[in-house]
Coordinates of C-alpha atoms in Angstrom, one line a residue:
M1 CA 29.1 2.2 -39.1
S2 CA 30.5 1.4 -35.7
A3 CA 34.2 1.3 -35.0
T4 CA 35.9 -2.1 -34.5
T5 CA 38.9 -3.4 -32.6
E6 CA 41.0 -6.4 -33.2
S7 CA 40.6 -9.5 -31.0
P8 CA 43.6 -11.6 -29.8
R9 CA 43.1 -13.8 -32.9
G10 CA 42.8 -11.0 -35.4
T11 CA 39.0 -11.1 -35.7
K12 CA 37.2 -7.8 -35.8
L13 CA 34.9 -7.2 -32.9
P14 CA 32.8 -4.1 -32.1
S15 CA 34.7 -1.6 -30.0
A16 CA 31.6 0.4 -28.8
L17 CA 28.3 -0.7 -27.6
P18 CA 25.3 0.6 -29.5
Q19 CA 23.4 3.5 -28.1
R20 CA 20.3 1.3 -27.5
T21 CA 22.5 -0.8 -25.1
H22 CA 23.2 2.3 -23.0
D23 CA 19.6 3.3 -23.1
G24 CA 18.5 -0.2 -22.0
A25 CA 20.9 -0.1 -19.0
R26 CA 19.7 3.4 -18.1
R27 CA 16.1 2.2 -18.1
Q28 CA 16.9 -0.7 -15.9
Y29 CA 18.7 1.5 -13.4
I30 CA 15.6 3.7 -13.3
Y31 CA 13.4 0.7 -12.5
L32 CA 15.9 -0.3 -9.8
A33 CA 15.8 3.2 -8.2
V34 CA 12.0 3.3 -8.2
G35 CA 11.7 -0.2 -6.7
L36 CA 14.3 0.7 -4.0
V37 CA 12.4 3.8 -3.0
V38 CA 9.1 1.8 -2.8
L39 CA 10.6 -1.1 -0.8
F40 CA 12.4 1.3 1.5
F41 CA 9.1 2.2 3.1
L42 CA 7.7 -1.3 3.3
P43 CA 8.5 -1.9 7.0
F44 CA 6.2 1.1 7.9
V45 CA 3.1 -0.5 6.4
L46 CA 3.7 -4.1 7.5
P47 CA 3.5 -5.5 11.1
E48 CA 6.8 -5.9 13.0
S49 CA 6.3 -9.7 13.0
S50 CA 6.9 -9.7 9.2
Q51 CA 10.5 -8.4 9.5
P52 CA 12.1 -11.9 9.7
V53 CA 10.2 -13.0 6.6
L54 CA 11.3 -9.8 4.7
V55 CA 14.9 -10.2 5.7
R56 CA 14.9 -13.9 4.7
T57 CA 13.3 -12.9 1.4
L58 CA 16.1 -10.4 0.7
I59 CA 18.8 -12.9 1.5
Y60 CA 17.1 -15.3 -0.9
G61 CA 17.1 -12.5 -3.5
I62 CA 20.8 -11.8 -3.1
M63 CA 21.6 -15.5 -3.4
A64 CA 19.4 -15.9 -6.5
V65 CA 20.9 -12.8 -8.2
G66 CA 24.4 -14.3 -7.6
W67 CA 23.4 -17.8 -8.9
N68 CA 21.6 -16.3 -11.9
L69 CA 24.8 -14.5 -13.1
M70 CA 26.7 -17.8 -13.3
S71 CA 23.9 -20.2 -14.3
G72 CA 21.5 -18.0 -16.1
Y73 CA 23.7 -15.6 -18.0
G74 CA 26.9 -17.8 -17.9
G75 CA 25.1 -21.0 -18.8
M76 CA 27.1 -22.9 -16.1
F77 CA 24.5 -24.6 -14.0
S78 CA 25.7 -24.7 -10.4
F79 CA 24.2 -27.0 -7.7
G80 CA 26.8 -26.1 -5.2
H81 CA 26.4 -22.4 -4.5
A82 CA 26.2 -23.3 -0.8
A83 CA 30.0 -23.5 -1.0
F84 CA 30.2 -19.7 -1.7
F85 CA 27.4 -18.8 0.7
G86 CA 29.1 -20.8 3.4
V87 CA 32.6 -19.3 2.7
G88 CA 31.1 -15.8 3.2
A89 CA 29.2 -16.8 6.3
Y90 CA 32.2 -18.5 8.0
T91 CA 34.7 -15.8 6.9
D92 CA 32.5 -13.2 8.6
A93 CA 32.2 -15.3 11.8
V94 CA 35.8 -16.3 12.1
L95 CA 37.2 -12.8 11.4
L96 CA 34.8 -11.2 13.9
T97 CA 35.0 -13.7 16.8
N98 CA 38.8 -14.4 16.5
F99 CA 40.2 -11.1 15.4
G100 CA 37.5 -8.5 16.1
I101 CA 37.3 -7.4 12.5
S102 CA 34.2 -5.4 11.5
P103 CA 31.6 -7.4 9.6
W104 CA 31.7 -4.8 6.8
I105 CA 35.4 -5.6 6.2
A106 CA 34.9 -9.3 6.7
M107 CA 32.1 -9.2 4.1
I108 CA 34.5 -7.8 1.5
I109 CA 37.2 -10.3 2.4
G110 CA 34.7 -13.1 2.3
A111 CA 33.5 -11.9 -1.2
V112 CA 37.1 -11.9 -2.5
F113 CA 37.8 -15.3 -0.9
S114 CA 34.7 -16.8 -2.4
A115 CA 35.4 -15.4 -5.8
G116 CA 38.9 -17.0 -5.7
V117 CA 37.4 -20.3 -4.6
G118 CA 34.8 -20.2 -7.3
V119 CA 37.3 -19.3 -10.0
L120 CA 39.5 -22.2 -8.9
I121 CA 36.6 -24.7 -8.9
A122 CA 35.3 -23.4 -12.3
Y123 CA 38.7 -23.5 -13.8
L124 CA 39.2 -27.1 -12.8
C125 CA 35.8 -28.1 -14.1
L126 CA 36.2 -26.2 -17.4
R127 CA 39.8 -27.2 -17.9
Y128 CA 38.7 -30.8 -17.9
K129 CA 35.7 -30.2 -20.1
L130 CA 33.0 -30.7 -17.5
A131 CA 29.7 -29.3 -18.8
G132 CA 26.0 -29.5 -18.2
S133 CA 25.0 -32.1 -15.6
Y134 CA 28.6 -33.0 -15.0
F135 CA 29.5 -29.4 -14.1
A136 CA 26.5 -29.3 -11.8
L137 CA 27.5 -32.5 -10.1
A138 CA 31.1 -31.2 -9.7
T139 CA 29.9 -28.0 -8.0
F140 CA 27.6 -30.1 -5.7
A141 CA 30.6 -32.3 -4.8
F142 CA 32.7 -29.3 -3.8
A143 CA 29.9 -27.9 -1.7
Q144 CA 29.6 -31.3 0.1
M145 CA 33.4 -31.3 0.6
F146 CA 33.1 -27.9 2.3
L147 CA 30.3 -29.3 4.5
L148 CA 32.6 -32.1 5.7
L149 CA 35.5 -29.8 6.3
A150 CA 33.3 -27.5 8.4
Q151 CA 32.1 -30.4 10.4
N152 CA 35.6 -31.5 11.3
L153 CA 37.7 -28.3 11.5
E154 CA 38.5 -27.0 14.9
L155 CA 39.0 -23.5 13.5
V156 CA 35.3 -23.2 12.8
N157 CA 34.2 -25.1 15.9
R158 CA 33.2 -28.3 14.0
T159 CA 29.5 -29.3 14.2
E160 CA 28.8 -26.8 17.1
G161 CA 29.2 -23.8 14.8
I162 CA 30.1 -20.3 15.7
N163 CA 28.0 -17.9 17.8
I164 CA 28.4 -14.2 17.3
P165 CA 28.8 -12.3 20.6
L166 CA 25.7 -10.1 21.3
L167 CA 26.6 -6.5 22.0
P168 CA 24.9 -4.5 24.8
E169 CA 24.2 -1.5 22.5
D170 CA 23.7 -0.7 18.8
S171 CA 26.8 -0.6 16.6
W172 CA 27.0 0.2 12.9
A173 CA 30.6 -0.9 12.9
M174 CA 29.7 -4.4 14.2
L175 CA 26.3 -4.4 12.3
Q176 CA 24.2 -5.1 15.4
F177 CA 21.1 -3.2 16.4
G178 CA 17.9 -3.6 18.5
Q179 CA 15.9 -6.7 17.7
D180 CA 13.2 -4.8 15.8
S181 CA 15.4 -2.2 14.2
F182 CA 14.5 -1.5 10.5
N183 CA 18.3 -1.4 9.8
Y184 CA 18.2 -5.2 9.7
Y185 CA 15.8 -4.8 6.7
W186 CA 17.4 -1.7 5.0
I187 CA 20.9 -3.1 4.9
P188 CA 20.1 -6.3 2.9
L189 CA 17.8 -4.2 0.8
L190 CA 20.7 -2.0 -0.2
L191 CA 23.0 -5.0 -0.6
L192 CA 20.4 -6.6 -2.9
A193 CA 20.1 -3.3 -4.9
A194 CA 23.9 -3.2 -5.3
A195 CA 23.8 -6.8 -6.5
V196 CA 21.2 -6.0 -9.1
A197 CA 23.1 -2.9 -10.2
V198 CA 26.2 -5.1 -10.7
T199 CA 24.1 -7.5 -12.8
I200 CA 22.7 -4.6 -14.9
A201 CA 26.2 -3.2 -15.5
F202 CA 27.5 -6.6 -16.4
V203 CA 24.7 -7.7 -18.7
Y204 CA 24.9 -4.5 -20.7
S205 CA 28.7 -4.4 -20.8
R206 CA 31.0 -6.0 -23.4
P207 CA 32.0 -8.9 -21.0
G208 CA 28.4 -9.5 -20.4
R209 CA 27.5 -9.7 -24.1
Y210 CA 30.4 -12.0 -24.7
T211 CA 29.4 -14.2 -21.8
Q212 CA 25.9 -14.6 -23.2
A213 CA 27.3 -15.3 -26.6
I214 CA 29.5 -18.0 -25.0
R215 CA 26.4 -19.4 -23.2
D216 CA 24.5 -19.7 -26.4
D217 CA 27.3 -21.2 -28.6
P218 CA 30.8 -21.5 -27.0
V219 CA 32.3 -23.0 -30.2
A220 CA 31.1 -20.1 -32.4
A221 CA 32.2 -17.5 -29.8
E222 CA 35.6 -19.0 -29.6
S223 CA 35.9 -19.0 -33.4
L224 CA 35.2 -15.3 -33.3
G225 CA 38.2 -14.8 -31.1
I226 CA 36.4 -14.4 -27.8
P227 CA 38.5 -15.8 -24.9
V228 CA 35.9 -18.2 -23.6
M229 CA 37.7 -19.2 -20.4
R230 CA 38.4 -15.7 -19.3
Y231 CA 34.9 -14.4 -19.6
R232 CA 33.4 -17.5 -17.9
L233 CA 35.7 -17.1 -15.0
I234 CA 34.9 -13.4 -14.7
T235 CA 31.2 -14.3 -14.5
V236 CA 31.9 -17.0 -11.9
A237 CA 33.9 -14.5 -9.8
L238 CA 31.0 -12.0 -9.7
S239 CA 28.5 -14.7 -9.0
C240 CA 30.4 -16.2 -6.1
A241 CA 31.2 -12.8 -4.6
I242 CA 27.5 -11.8 -4.5
T243 CA 26.5 -15.1 -3.0
S244 CA 29.2 -14.7 -0.4
I245 CA 27.7 -11.4 0.7
A246 CA 24.4 -13.1 1.4
G247 CA 26.2 -15.6 3.6
S248 CA 28.0 -12.8 5.5
Y249 CA 24.8 -11.0 6.2
Y250 CA 23.1 -14.2 7.2
T251 CA 25.7 -14.7 10.0
Q252 CA 25.2 -11.2 11.2
Y253 CA 21.4 -11.3 11.3
Y254 CA 21.1 -14.7 13.0
L255 CA 24.3 -14.3 15.0
F256 CA 25.1 -17.9 14.4
V257 CA 26.5 -20.1 11.6
G258 CA 27.0 -23.9 11.5
P259 CA 27.8 -26.4 8.8
E260 CA 24.2 -27.2 8.1
Q261 CA 23.2 -23.5 7.9
A262 CA 26.2 -22.7 5.6
F263 CA 27.0 -25.6 3.3
S264 CA 24.0 -28.0 3.3
M265 CA 22.1 -28.9 0.1
H266 CA 19.1 -26.8 1.0
V267 CA 21.2 -23.6 0.9
S268 CA 22.0 -24.3 -2.8
T269 CA 18.3 -24.9 -3.5
D270 CA 17.5 -21.6 -1.8
A271 CA 19.7 -19.9 -4.4
I272 CA 18.3 -21.9 -7.3
V273 CA 14.5 -22.0 -6.7
P274 CA 13.8 -18.2 -6.6
A275 CA 15.7 -17.7 -9.9
V276 CA 13.9 -20.6 -11.6
I277 CA 10.5 -19.5 -10.3
G278 CA 11.1 -15.9 -11.3
G279 CA 12.9 -16.5 -14.6
V280 CA 16.5 -17.7 -15.3
G281 CA 18.7 -15.4 -17.4
T282 CA 16.7 -12.2 -16.6
I283 CA 17.5 -9.3 -14.4
W284 CA 14.3 -9.1 -12.5
G285 CA 13.3 -12.8 -12.4
P286 CA 15.4 -13.7 -9.3
L287 CA 13.8 -10.8 -7.4
I288 CA 10.3 -11.8 -8.3
G289 CA 11.0 -15.4 -7.5
A290 CA 12.4 -14.4 -4.1
A291 CA 9.3 -12.3 -3.4
V292 CA 7.2 -15.3 -4.1
V293 CA 9.3 -18.0 -2.4
G294 CA 10.2 -16.1 0.7
P295 CA 6.6 -15.4 2.0
L296 CA 5.1 -18.5 0.4
S297 CA 6.9 -21.0 2.7
E298 CA 5.9 -19.0 5.8
L299 CA 2.3 -18.6 4.6
V300 CA 1.9 -22.3 4.0
A301 CA 3.4 -23.2 7.4
A302 CA 1.0 -20.7 9.0
V303 CA -2.1 -22.2 7.3
V304 CA -1.1 -25.7 8.4
R305 CA -0.5 -24.6 12.0
N306 CA -3.8 -22.7 12.2
P307 CA -6.0 -23.9 9.3
P308 CA -9.5 -22.5 8.6
P309 CA -12.4 -24.5 10.0
F310 CA -13.0 -26.5 6.8
L311 CA -9.4 -27.6 6.8
E312 CA -9.0 -28.5 10.5
F313 CA -8.2 -32.1 9.6
L314 CA -4.9 -30.9 8.2
Q315 CA -3.7 -29.4 11.6
G316 CA -0.7 -31.2 13.0
V317 CA 0.0 -33.4 10.0
S318 CA 3.8 -33.7 10.0
G319 CA 5.6 -32.5 6.8
L320 CA 2.4 -31.3 5.2
D321 CA 3.6 -27.7 4.9
V322 CA 6.7 -28.9 3.0
A323 CA 4.5 -31.0 0.7
I324 CA 2.1 -28.2 -0.1
Y325 CA 5.0 -25.8 -0.7
A326 CA 6.6 -28.2 -3.1
V327 CA 3.3 -28.8 -5.0
L328 CA 2.8 -25.0 -5.4
L329 CA 6.3 -24.6 -6.8
I330 CA 5.7 -27.5 -9.2
V331 CA 2.5 -25.9 -10.4
I332 CA 4.3 -22.6 -11.0
V333 CA 7.1 -24.3 -13.0
V334 CA 4.6 -26.4 -15.1
F335 CA 2.3 -23.5 -16.1
L336 CA 5.1 -20.9 -16.2
P337 CA 8.0 -22.8 -17.8
K338 CA 10.2 -19.7 -18.2
G339 CA 9.4 -18.4 -14.7
I340 CA 7.0 -15.8 -13.7
Y341 CA 8.8 -12.8 -15.2
G342 CA 10.3 -14.7 -18.1
T343 CA 6.9 -16.0 -19.2
I344 CA 5.1 -12.7 -18.8
R345 CA 7.8 -10.9 -20.7
E346 CA 7.6 -13.4 -23.6
R347 CA 3.9 -13.2 -23.8
L348 CA 3.9 -9.3 -23.8
R349 CA 6.5 -9.4 -26.6
K350 CA 4.1 -11.5 -28.7

C-alpha cells in the first residue's frame, strides 16, 4: 500500500510515484539516448546541401515539443505560440546587437522572459474562464499584438528587423561558425534532446500526472484538492520557455529576425502542424511529425521546380507546391486521426 500525503484541501493524494512510472521514464530516456546517438552521425551520410533542411526540421521539432506540453498534455490549445517564439528570437537579437551579450545567455534570458509572458497571458485567460476555442483565439490575439508591436517599436528596428553581425572567425561564445559547420546541426539537436528530456521528466512527475488529470477533467481534479491554476501555469511556463529557445536559435542560424519571421501566423502553425501530424499528447509524436513536415515541404517544392517528364505540365505553376503540401497533410490527418505515432501506438496496443 503506497504512502499518502495530505493535499491543501485535506484530500489524501499519493506521495510516491509507482515503480512502473520510474521504469517508464527510464525506458523513454534510453530511447532518447539511442536516437540522439543515431541522429548525431546523420550529417556524415547526407549531402551538405541537406543541412538547412535538417536544421529547420530540428527547429520545428523544438517548437512542436514546446507546443505539445501546453496543448497536448495541458489541454490548453494555443494558436499563438508565435508570441513566445518571437520573444525568444528578439531577446537574443536585441541583447546581442545592443549589449554584446552571448547568445547562450540571451537564450536563457529569453526563455525566462517568454515563460513570464506566457504565464501572464494564461493567467488572464484562465482567470476569466476562457477555454477551448476562446482560449485559442485569445492566444492568437496576443501573438498578433506582439506582431504589431514589433512592426512599430524602434527598439527592434520596426519592420526592417535586426541583422546579427557576421563574425570573421568561428566563435562558440557567439554561436557562429563556418557556413557548412556541423555545429549548426548538432547544437539544435542537443537543444531538442534537452526539450524531450524535460518533457519526459515532466510527464512522469507528479506535476505532470496532475496536469494530465486536469486536462481530462478539471472539475474532478479540483474536487480532489489539486490546485488547477498552479499546475496549468507550470505547464505553460515550460512550454513557452522551450518554444523561446527555438526562436533564439532561429535568430542565430539565419542571422536575422523581423516581425514576420518571429510573430506571424505561420510561425504558430509551424509549431502546431508537426505535433498534430505526429500525435498530440505523446512524447515522440512531435518529433516524428517534424521529421515528416520538415523535409516534405522541401521535397514538394523540389518536385514542382524540376518535375519528372510525365509531370512537366506542373512546372512553374504558382502556389502548386503549397497546395500539394496541404493536400498531403490533409491525407495524413484523415487517415491517421491521432497522428502517425499516436495511431500506430493505438493499433499496436490492440
